[in-house]
Amino acid sequence: MPGIVKPTIHSDFHASGNTLRKVDRSPGMSHAIHSVKVSSELDVLVSRQRSRQIAALCAFSNQDQVRISTVVSELARNIFNYAGVGTVEFSVATDEKLQSLVVRFTDDGPGIADLDLILSEQYKSNTGMGLGILGAKRLMDSCEINTAPDGTTIVIKRSIPGGSGRLTLAHISSMSEQLGVLPDGAALAESRQHNQELAAALDTLNAQQEELKAANAAVVSLYAALDLKAAQLQQADVRKDEFLAILAHELRNPLSAIAMAAGSLGHPNVTLDRMGQMGALITRQVGHMGKLVEDLIDVSRVTRGMVEIHRIPLDINVIVRNAIEQLAAAVEAKDQQLKITLPEHVCMVAGDELRLTQVVSNLLSNSVRYTQAGGHIEIALWARDGYVTLTLSDNGIGIAPALLPRLFDLYVQAENSSSGKGGLGIGLTLVKSIVELHGGTVAASSEGPGLGSRFDVRLPQLLS
């Protein structure tokens, strides 16, 4: 928007009563349309109505019509409030490039005090003084002000949209004729129109306020989510440190045993029987470390989405029997009672035999590890409602309620700090990931510490 200056106004028209005389000023031309004498509140409303009508005849948009009429009514109100009497004159200025709607406000009042402060938007007024001028500054293309103790002249301009073509002299003359004499009740109609515009503006503001409330709620929700994520990351960092400590412990024990066995093998008095014992110990400990490494590789591949499932038709009965066979020696070593309930018919799924065997083996291994010697472990399998369900329960050390929601998270280990059972705490993460890759679910439940635990695996049944 052009800057506001305060030159002496050279009017493009002169008023004599209510008659306007057009003045030709080369290279442009100004054509008078209408004038309103302002001496009452009613005249302010008339000025607003006439400005909107003229703006409509000049093909301004509805939004621009409201802007122009708002500026005109505010400046006309300034005339009435601060000068008492004045004139609002409308015209169309034409040059070679464009046409503009020109509105000229004149009065013989005391002038505008503190104009520089008003224009700099630093003036503070309890009466609203200066708001009309600032509105003209923001909403019009130009606003020229000349004020003195014997009167003020303000000229505002707004370029007429060029989409409908240039206005001809005949068209402008027709505008004046269309405006004619103000009909009865026009001021009341203008007041109602003004109220409707204010109501529409209020509705818009209310809608924007609701949008801001929604945006604020979204920001609050985002901050809450970020706080939760930060807490989760902090907790994951703590778990990672705990995991590294457990891993170091799990590796240190077999390495110590291997180092001890290797030292014994180098002793000059070692017997063949002793060498055989040390060799078997080394084999066991290397196997233990190999299992740890395999679990670490598996969980790394799972968390990065690099595990491929090779699905073939499988009978889960066979998978369960294979897993039991793998853990039979561990169950016998602890003299545990293993109850197996398998259906006589096949329970077919589409799955990866190696991975599903890993699922059952990990769950059974956990039960063996966390169930006391002489304890009870039960495996049950059935098919119903399009799913094959495997349940594995025990009367072991159980699971604390606080641990259940995050039991399958990476690095979470059962409350084993006092149980001495060991383990990296990644087996259940593998179980959950593998089951979900098969389109199934796994859930854990427990009545609490010392009351055993139960795991339920559901897989989509492969129907013939």
Short mmCIF file of C-alpha atoms in Angstrom, two decimals:
data_model
loop_
_atom_site.label_atom_id
_atom_site.label_comp_id
_atom_site.label_asym_id
_atom_site.label_seq_id
_atom_site.Cartn_x
_atom_site.Cartn_y
_atom_site.Cartn_z
CA MET A 1 0.00 0.00 0.00
CA PRO A 2 1.41 3.45 -0.84
CA GLY A 3 2.63 5.47 2.09
CA ILE A 4 0.36 8.13 3.54
CA VAL A 5 1.35 11.73 2.91
CA LYS A 6 -0.16 15.03 3.94
CA PRO A 7 -0.12 17.32 0.87
CA THR A 8 -2.61 20.06 0.15
CA ILE A 9 -5.53 18.42 -1.61
CA HIS A 10 -6.25 19.55 -5.17
CA SER A 11 -9.82 18.37 -5.63
CA ASP A 12 -10.93 16.88 -8.91
CA PHE A 13 -14.38 18.35 -8.35
CA HIS A 14 -16.01 21.23 -6.56
CA ALA A 15 -19.23 21.17 -4.57
CA SER A 16 -21.87 23.84 -4.63
CA GLY A 17 -24.78 22.79 -2.49
CA ASN A 18 -25.66 19.28 -3.71
CA THR A 19 -24.55 19.98 -7.29
CA LEU A 20 -21.18 18.60 -8.40
CA ARG A 21 -19.24 20.05 -11.30
CA LYS A 22 -16.82 17.80 -13.15
CA VAL A 23 -13.34 19.18 -13.64
CA ASP A 24 -10.99 18.00 -16.39
CA ARG A 25 -7.42 17.68 -15.16
CA SER A 26 -5.02 16.35 -17.77
CA PRO A 27 -3.81 13.67 -18.18
CA GLY A 28 -6.64 12.13 -16.09
CA MET A 29 -10.31 12.86 -15.75
CA SER A 30 -12.62 12.83 -12.72
CA HIS A 31 -16.35 12.16 -13.02
CA ALA A 32 -18.60 13.06 -10.09
CA ILE A 33 -21.19 10.48 -9.05
CA HIS A 34 -22.88 11.54 -5.83
CA SER A 35 -22.48 13.53 -2.62
CA VAL A 36 -23.89 13.28 0.89
CA LYS A 37 -24.07 16.14 3.36
CA VAL A 38 -23.27 14.85 6.86
CA SER A 39 -24.89 16.55 9.82
CA SER A 40 -26.55 13.69 11.73
CA GLU A 41 -26.21 10.03 12.65
CA LEU A 42 -28.70 9.26 9.88
CA ASP A 43 -26.34 10.86 7.34
CA VAL A 44 -23.56 8.53 8.50
CA LEU A 45 -25.78 5.54 7.70
CA VAL A 46 -26.70 7.09 4.35
CA SER A 47 -23.01 7.54 3.54
CA ARG A 48 -22.40 3.90 4.28
CA GLN A 49 -25.32 2.78 2.15
CA ARG A 50 -24.37 4.99 -0.79
CA SER A 51 -20.72 3.85 -0.65
CA ARG A 52 -21.74 0.21 -0.80
CA GLN A 53 -24.19 0.86 -3.66
CA ILE A 54 -21.57 2.77 -5.64
CA ALA A 55 -18.95 0.08 -4.96
CA ALA A 56 -21.37 -2.54 -6.27
CA LEU A 57 -22.04 -0.48 -9.44
CA CYS A 58 -18.26 -0.28 -9.92
CA ALA A 59 -18.10 -4.12 -9.85
CA PHE A 60 -16.23 -4.42 -6.55
CA SER A 61 -16.54 -7.82 -4.82
CA ASN A 62 -18.84 -8.24 -1.83
CA GLN A 63 -15.85 -8.26 0.47
CA ASP A 64 -14.47 -5.03 -1.02
CA GLN A 65 -17.93 -3.45 -0.83
CA VAL A 66 -17.95 -4.09 2.92
CA ARG A 67 -14.41 -2.74 3.27
CA ILE A 68 -15.15 0.46 1.35
CA SER A 69 -18.48 1.10 3.10
CA THR A 70 -16.84 0.50 6.50
CA VAL A 71 -14.08 3.04 5.81
CA VAL A 72 -16.57 5.60 4.45
CA SER A 73 -18.94 5.27 7.40
CA GLU A 74 -16.08 5.62 9.92
CA LEU A 75 -14.70 8.76 8.26
CA ALA A 76 -18.24 10.18 7.92
CA ARG A 77 -18.78 9.50 11.62
CA ASN A 78 -15.58 11.41 12.35
CA ILE A 79 -17.06 14.40 10.51
CA PHE A 80 -20.24 14.24 12.58
CA ASN A 81 -18.47 13.59 15.92
CA TYR A 82 -15.62 16.10 15.63
CA ALA A 83 -16.76 18.74 13.12
CA GLY A 84 -20.55 18.55 13.28
CA VAL A 85 -21.07 19.18 9.55
CA GLY A 86 -19.27 18.09 6.40
CA THR A 87 -19.58 16.48 2.99
CA VAL A 88 -18.81 13.07 1.49
CA GLU A 89 -18.31 13.17 -2.30
CA PHE A 90 -17.95 10.16 -4.62
CA SER A 91 -16.33 10.20 -8.05
CA VAL A 92 -14.52 8.02 -10.59
CA ALA A 93 -10.99 9.06 -11.57
CA THR A 94 -9.81 7.91 -15.00
CA ASP A 95 -6.38 7.91 -16.59
CA GLU A 96 -4.75 5.93 -19.38
CA LYS A 97 -3.96 2.92 -17.19
CA LEU A 98 -6.72 2.50 -14.64
CA GLN A 99 -9.86 3.86 -13.03
CA SER A 100 -10.31 4.47 -9.34
CA LEU A 101 -13.21 5.07 -6.99
CA VAL A 102 -12.45 8.33 -5.17
CA VAL A 103 -14.19 9.43 -1.96
CA ARG A 104 -13.53 12.93 -0.64
CA PHE A 105 -14.41 14.01 2.92
CA THR A 106 -14.44 17.72 3.83
CA ASP A 107 -15.38 19.61 6.96
CA ASP A 108 -14.78 22.99 8.59
CA GLY A 109 -13.98 21.50 11.99
CA PRO A 110 -11.00 22.13 14.30
CA GLY A 111 -8.69 19.76 12.45
CA ILE A 112 -7.10 16.47 13.54
CA ALA A 113 -4.80 16.71 16.54
CA ASP A 114 -1.91 14.26 16.90
CA LEU A 115 -2.22 13.13 13.28
CA ASP A 116 1.39 11.92 13.18
CA LEU A 117 0.81 9.75 16.25
CA ILE A 118 -2.40 8.37 14.73
CA LEU A 119 -0.66 7.49 11.46
CA SER A 120 2.21 5.81 13.36
CA GLU A 121 -0.42 3.72 15.22
CA GLN A 122 0.97 4.90 18.56
CA TYR A 123 -2.01 7.08 19.51
CA LYS A 124 -4.22 5.70 22.28
CA SER A 125 -7.82 6.88 22.48
CA ASN A 126 -10.70 5.86 24.71
CA THR A 127 -13.22 7.19 22.17
CA GLY A 128 -11.91 5.31 19.12
CA MET A 129 -10.51 8.45 17.54
CA GLY A 130 -8.13 7.64 14.71
CA LEU A 131 -9.54 4.20 13.95
CA GLY A 132 -11.29 5.45 10.81
CA ILE A 133 -8.05 6.93 9.47
CA LEU A 134 -6.14 3.75 10.23
CA GLY A 135 -8.86 1.72 8.52
CA ALA A 136 -8.50 3.89 5.42
CA LYS A 137 -4.73 3.48 5.57
CA ARG A 138 -4.99 -0.31 5.64
CA LEU A 139 -7.96 -0.96 3.36
CA MET A 140 -7.61 1.65 0.64
CA ASP A 141 -4.99 1.99 -2.08
CA SER A 142 -4.21 5.55 -0.99
CA CYS A 143 -5.31 8.03 1.64
CA GLU A 144 -4.35 11.72 1.45
CA ILE A 145 -4.99 13.96 4.45
CA ASN A 146 -4.82 17.74 4.76
CA THR A 147 -5.80 19.09 8.16
CA ALA A 148 -5.66 22.54 9.74
CA PRO A 149 -7.44 24.43 12.52
CA ASP A 150 -10.03 25.61 9.99
CA GLY A 151 -10.94 22.20 8.53
CA THR A 152 -9.87 18.83 7.20
CA THR A 153 -9.92 17.17 3.81
CA ILE A 154 -9.37 13.43 3.33
CA VAL A 155 -9.27 11.74 -0.06
CA ILE A 156 -9.27 7.94 -0.33
CA LYS A 157 -8.90 5.89 -3.51
CA ARG A 158 -9.44 2.28 -4.50
CA SER A 159 -8.64 0.90 -7.95
CA ILE A 160 -11.74 -0.35 -9.76
CA PRO A 161 -11.52 -4.02 -10.84
CA GLY A 162 -10.65 -4.25 -14.53
CA GLY A 163 -12.35 -7.57 -15.21
CA SER A 164 -15.64 -5.96 -16.28
CA GLY A 165 -13.99 -3.38 -18.56
CA ARG A 166 -13.49 0.35 -18.17
CA LEU A 167 -16.44 2.46 -17.05
CA THR A 168 -17.67 4.83 -19.74
CA LEU A 169 -18.98 8.32 -19.12
CA ALA A 170 -22.45 7.06 -19.97
CA HIS A 171 -22.09 4.29 -17.42
CA ILE A 172 -20.98 6.73 -14.73
CA SER A 173 -23.86 9.09 -15.53
CA SER A 174 -26.21 6.13 -15.28
CA MET A 175 -24.85 5.45 -11.79
CA SER A 176 -25.85 8.92 -10.65
CA GLU A 177 -29.33 8.44 -12.08
CA GLN A 178 -29.70 5.02 -10.44
CA LEU A 179 -28.79 6.40 -7.06
CA GLY A 180 -31.51 9.06 -7.36
CA VAL A 181 -33.25 10.20 -4.25
CA LEU A 182 -32.77 8.18 -1.10
CA PRO A 183 -35.95 6.08 -0.61
CA ASP A 184 -37.93 6.06 2.64
CA GLY A 185 -36.59 3.67 5.27
CA ALA A 186 -33.20 3.47 3.61
CA ALA A 187 -31.38 4.41 6.81
CA LEU A 188 -33.18 1.67 8.72
CA ALA A 189 -32.35 -0.82 5.97
CA GLU A 190 -28.72 0.30 6.06
CA SER A 191 -28.65 -0.13 9.83
CA ARG A 192 -30.04 -3.64 9.47
CA GLN A 193 -27.51 -4.39 6.74
CA HIS A 194 -24.73 -3.11 8.98
CA ASN A 195 -25.96 -5.31 11.82
CA GLN A 196 -26.03 -8.32 9.49
CA GLU A 197 -22.47 -7.61 8.43
CA LEU A 198 -21.40 -7.31 12.05
CA ALA A 199 -23.20 -10.56 12.87
CA ALA A 200 -21.48 -12.29 9.96
CA ALA A 201 -18.13 -10.92 11.11
CA LEU A 202 -18.87 -12.13 14.64
CA ASP A 203 -19.74 -15.59 13.32
CA THR A 204 -16.44 -15.63 11.43
CA LEU A 205 -14.56 -14.60 14.55
CA ASN A 206 -16.34 -17.26 16.60
CA ALA A 207 -15.46 -19.88 13.99
CA GLN A 208 -11.84 -18.73 14.02
CA GLN A 209 -11.87 -18.84 17.82
CA GLU A 210 -13.12 -22.44 17.70
CA GLU A 211 -10.38 -23.25 15.19
CA LEU A 212 -7.84 -21.68 17.54
CA LYS A 213 -9.22 -23.72 20.44
CA ALA A 214 -8.95 -26.87 18.36
CA ALA A 215 -5.41 -25.91 17.33
CA ASN A 216 -4.49 -25.23 20.96
CA ALA A 217 -5.95 -28.59 21.97
CA ALA A 218 -3.92 -30.24 19.22
CA VAL A 219 -0.77 -28.48 20.45
CA VAL A 220 -1.46 -29.56 24.04
CA SER A 221 -2.05 -33.12 22.82
CA LEU A 222 1.18 -32.96 20.80
CA TYR A 223 3.13 -31.78 23.83
CA ALA A 224 1.62 -34.59 25.91
CA ALA A 225 2.57 -37.09 23.21
CA LEU A 226 6.10 -35.66 23.09
CA ASP A 227 6.38 -35.88 26.88
CA LEU A 228 5.19 -39.48 26.76
CA LYS A 229 7.62 -40.29 23.96
CA ALA A 230 10.46 -38.65 25.89
CA ALA A 231 9.57 -40.72 28.97
CA GLN A 232 9.44 -43.86 26.83
CA LEU A 233 12.82 -43.07 25.28
CA GLN A 234 14.29 -42.42 28.71
CA GLN A 235 12.87 -45.70 29.97
CA ALA A 236 14.17 -47.51 26.87
CA ASP A 237 17.60 -46.04 27.52
CA VAL A 238 17.52 -47.35 31.09
CA ARG A 239 16.43 -50.78 29.82
CA LYS A 240 19.21 -50.75 27.26
CA ASP A 241 21.78 -50.09 29.99
CA GLU A 242 20.28 -52.87 32.09
CA PHE A 243 20.34 -55.17 29.07
CA LEU A 244 24.02 -54.47 28.41
CA ALA A 245 24.78 -55.23 32.05
CA ILE A 246 22.84 -58.52 31.82
CA LEU A 247 24.54 -59.37 28.52
CA ALA A 248 27.96 -58.77 30.07
CA HIS A 249 26.98 -61.05 32.96
CA GLU A 250 25.62 -63.75 30.65
CA LEU A 251 28.80 -63.74 28.58
CA ARG A 252 31.19 -63.46 31.50
CA ASN A 253 30.04 -66.71 33.14
CA PRO A 254 30.60 -69.00 30.14
CA LEU A 255 33.81 -67.18 29.24
CA SER A 256 35.11 -67.69 32.78
CA ALA A 257 34.21 -71.37 32.61
CA ILE A 258 35.89 -71.75 29.22
CA ALA A 259 39.01 -69.92 30.46
CA MET A 260 39.15 -72.17 33.51
CA ALA A 261 38.70 -75.31 31.37
CA ALA A 262 41.34 -74.18 28.89
CA GLY A 263 43.77 -73.56 31.76
CA SER A 264 43.11 -77.04 33.15
CA LEU A 265 43.75 -78.63 29.76
CA GLY A 266 47.20 -77.06 29.75
CA HIS A 267 48.16 -78.52 33.15
CA PRO A 268 50.84 -81.23 32.84
CA ASN A 269 49.09 -83.59 35.29
CA VAL A 270 45.60 -83.47 33.71
CA THR A 271 44.05 -86.90 33.17
CA LEU A 272 42.15 -88.09 30.12
CA ASP A 273 38.91 -88.18 32.13
CA ARG A 274 39.52 -84.60 33.26
CA MET A 275 40.25 -83.54 29.70
CA GLY A 276 36.95 -85.10 28.61
CA GLN A 277 35.08 -83.23 31.35
CA MET A 278 36.70 -79.94 30.42
CA GLY A 279 35.96 -80.52 26.73
CA ALA A 280 32.29 -81.17 27.51
CA LEU A 281 32.16 -78.02 29.67
CA ILE A 282 33.68 -75.94 26.88
CA THR A 283 31.17 -77.40 24.40
CA ARG A 284 28.24 -76.55 26.69
CA GLN A 285 29.42 -72.99 27.32
CA VAL A 286 30.14 -72.34 23.65
CA GLY A 287 26.65 -73.62 22.87
CA HIS A 288 25.22 -71.27 25.49
CA MET A 289 27.06 -68.28 24.02
CA GLY A 290 26.05 -69.34 20.52
CA LYS A 291 22.40 -69.30 21.61
CA LEU A 292 22.84 -65.80 23.04
CA VAL A 293 24.36 -64.59 19.78
CA GLU A 294 21.59 -66.20 17.73
CA ASP A 295 18.94 -64.50 19.88
CA LEU A 296 20.68 -61.15 19.47
CA ILE A 297 20.87 -61.57 15.70
CA ASP A 298 17.21 -62.62 15.56
CA VAL A 299 15.96 -59.68 17.60
CA SER A 300 18.07 -57.29 15.54
CA ARG A 301 16.58 -58.63 12.31
CA VAL A 302 13.04 -58.56 13.71
CA THR A 303 13.25 -54.96 14.93
CA ARG A 304 14.57 -53.89 11.51
CA GLY A 305 11.84 -55.80 9.64
CA MET A 306 14.34 -58.14 7.98
CA VAL A 307 12.78 -61.46 9.04
CA GLU A 308 11.20 -63.38 6.16
CA ILE A 309 8.43 -65.86 6.82
CA HIS A 310 8.26 -68.88 4.51
CA ARG A 311 4.70 -70.10 4.89
CA ILE A 312 3.65 -73.66 4.21
CA PRO A 313 0.70 -75.70 5.54
CA LEU A 314 1.66 -76.92 9.02
CA ASP A 315 -0.01 -78.96 11.76
CA ILE A 316 0.58 -77.13 15.05
CA ASN A 317 0.40 -80.49 16.84
CA VAL A 318 3.69 -81.38 15.20
CA ILE A 319 5.24 -78.01 16.12
CA VAL A 320 4.29 -78.46 19.78
CA ARG A 321 5.69 -82.01 19.92
CA ASN A 322 8.99 -80.84 18.35
CA ALA A 323 9.33 -78.05 20.92
CA ILE A 324 8.57 -80.43 23.79
CA GLU A 325 11.21 -82.83 22.51
CA GLN A 326 13.79 -80.02 22.52
CA LEU A 327 13.03 -79.10 26.15
CA ALA A 328 12.39 -82.59 27.52
CA ALA A 329 15.81 -82.86 29.14
CA ALA A 330 15.41 -79.48 30.91
CA VAL A 331 11.95 -80.48 32.22
CA GLU A 332 13.28 -83.82 33.48
CA ALA A 333 16.29 -82.19 35.11
CA LYS A 334 13.98 -80.08 37.31
CA ASP A 335 11.56 -82.97 37.90
CA GLN A 336 8.67 -80.81 36.63
CA GLN A 337 5.26 -82.22 35.72
CA LEU A 338 4.36 -81.47 32.10
CA LYS A 339 0.71 -81.98 31.12
CA ILE A 340 0.00 -81.99 27.39
CA THR A 341 -3.50 -81.70 25.90
CA LEU A 342 -3.51 -81.95 22.13
CA PRO A 343 -6.49 -82.61 19.85
CA GLU A 344 -6.75 -85.83 17.89
CA HIS A 345 -7.44 -83.95 14.67
CA VAL A 346 -4.94 -81.72 12.87
CA CYS A 347 -4.79 -77.97 13.56
CA MET A 348 -3.50 -76.53 10.31
CA VAL A 349 -1.98 -73.06 9.86
CA ALA A 350 0.02 -71.38 7.10
CA GLY A 351 3.36 -70.74 8.75
CA ASP A 352 7.11 -71.00 8.93
CA GLU A 353 8.01 -74.26 10.69
CA LEU A 354 11.32 -73.02 12.09
CA ARG A 355 9.90 -69.76 13.42
CA LEU A 356 6.77 -71.28 14.96
CA THR A 357 8.90 -73.94 16.65
CA GLN A 358 10.98 -71.04 18.02
CA VAL A 359 7.81 -69.45 19.44
CA VAL A 360 6.72 -72.59 21.31
CA SER A 361 10.26 -73.39 22.45
CA ASN A 362 10.80 -69.88 23.86
CA LEU A 363 7.52 -69.97 25.79
CA LEU A 364 8.17 -73.46 27.14
CA SER A 365 11.77 -72.55 28.00
CA ASN A 366 10.51 -69.55 30.02
CA SER A 367 8.09 -71.77 31.94
CA VAL A 368 10.83 -74.27 32.72
CA ARG A 369 13.19 -71.50 33.82
CA TYR A 370 10.71 -69.63 36.01
CA THR A 371 8.95 -72.63 37.53
CA GLN A 372 10.44 -74.23 40.60
CA ALA A 373 11.68 -77.81 40.70
CA GLY A 374 8.75 -80.21 40.95
CA GLY A 375 6.37 -77.55 39.58
CA HIS A 376 3.59 -77.98 37.04
CA ILE A 377 3.51 -76.87 33.42
CA GLU A 378 0.56 -77.40 31.09
CA ILE A 379 0.28 -77.10 27.30
CA ALA A 380 -3.13 -77.15 25.59
CA LEU A 381 -4.08 -76.76 21.93
CA TRP A 382 -7.45 -76.40 20.21
CA ALA A 383 -9.09 -74.94 17.11
CA ARG A 384 -12.23 -72.80 17.22
CA ASP A 385 -13.90 -69.96 15.28
CA GLY A 386 -11.26 -69.90 12.55
CA TYR A 387 -8.28 -69.72 14.93
CA VAL A 388 -5.83 -72.19 16.42
CA THR A 389 -5.10 -71.39 20.07
CA LEU A 390 -2.08 -72.60 22.02
CA THR A 391 -2.09 -72.07 25.80
CA LEU A 392 0.96 -72.58 27.99
CA SER A 393 0.53 -72.13 31.76
CA ASP A 394 2.57 -72.88 34.88
CA ASN A 395 2.58 -72.41 38.64
CA GLY A 396 5.94 -70.65 38.67
CA ILE A 397 7.07 -67.29 40.01
CA GLY A 398 4.33 -65.37 38.15
CA ILE A 399 4.44 -61.84 36.75
CA ALA A 400 4.02 -58.56 38.61
CA PRO A 401 0.95 -56.56 37.43
CA ALA A 402 3.10 -53.51 36.65
CA LEU A 403 5.24 -55.59 34.29
CA LEU A 404 2.42 -57.15 32.24
CA PRO A 405 1.73 -54.16 29.90
CA ARG A 406 5.39 -54.06 28.75
CA LEU A 407 6.29 -57.72 29.05
CA PHE A 408 6.84 -58.13 25.30
CA ASP A 409 8.87 -54.94 24.91
CA LEU A 410 12.50 -55.23 23.91
CA TYR A 411 14.96 -55.74 26.80
CA VAL A 412 12.21 -56.19 29.40
CA GLN A 413 13.11 -59.12 31.62
CA ALA A 414 10.86 -60.72 34.21
CA GLU A 415 11.38 -59.60 37.78
CA ASN A 416 14.32 -61.93 38.18
CA SER A 417 16.71 -59.80 40.17
CA SER A 418 16.04 -61.99 43.18
CA SER A 419 15.26 -65.21 41.34
CA GLY A 420 18.71 -65.70 39.84
CA LYS A 421 17.22 -67.16 36.66
CA GLY A 422 19.21 -65.00 34.22
CA GLY A 423 18.33 -64.42 30.57
CA LEU A 424 18.51 -61.46 28.20
CA GLY A 425 14.81 -60.65 28.19
CA ILE A 426 14.49 -60.71 24.39
CA GLY A 427 12.76 -64.09 23.96
CA LEU A 428 9.23 -62.72 24.41
CA THR A 429 9.96 -59.86 21.99
CA LEU A 430 10.83 -62.48 19.37
CA VAL A 431 7.69 -64.47 20.20
CA LYS A 432 5.41 -61.46 19.74
CA SER A 433 7.09 -60.37 16.51
CA ILE A 434 6.99 -63.83 14.93
CA VAL A 435 3.35 -64.42 15.91
CA GLU A 436 2.30 -61.06 14.49
CA LEU A 437 4.17 -61.79 11.25
CA HIS A 438 1.88 -64.83 10.97
CA GLY A 439 -1.20 -62.64 11.47
CA GLY A 440 -1.75 -63.83 15.04
CA THR A 441 -1.68 -62.47 18.58
CA VAL A 442 -0.02 -63.42 21.86
CA ALA A 443 -1.15 -62.37 25.33
CA ALA A 444 0.20 -62.91 28.84
CA SER A 445 -1.69 -63.05 32.13
CA SER A 446 -0.85 -63.72 35.77
CA GLU A 447 -2.53 -63.44 39.13
CA GLY A 448 0.67 -61.91 40.48
CA PRO A 449 4.07 -62.89 41.93
CA GLY A 450 4.21 -66.51 43.05
CA LEU A 451 0.92 -67.39 41.34
CA GLY A 452 2.17 -68.65 37.99
CA SER A 453 1.63 -67.29 34.50
CA ARG A 454 -0.21 -68.06 31.28
CA PHE A 455 0.50 -67.30 27.61
CA ASP A 456 -2.10 -67.57 24.84
CA VAL A 457 -1.06 -67.69 21.19
CA ARG A 458 -3.74 -67.36 18.49
CA LEU A 459 -3.05 -68.03 14.83
CA PRO A 460 -5.43 -67.98 11.84
CA GLN A 461 -6.55 -71.54 11.08
CA LEU A 462 -5.88 -72.90 7.61
CA LEU A 463 -9.19 -74.40 6.57
CA SER A 464 -9.35 -77.02 3.86
#
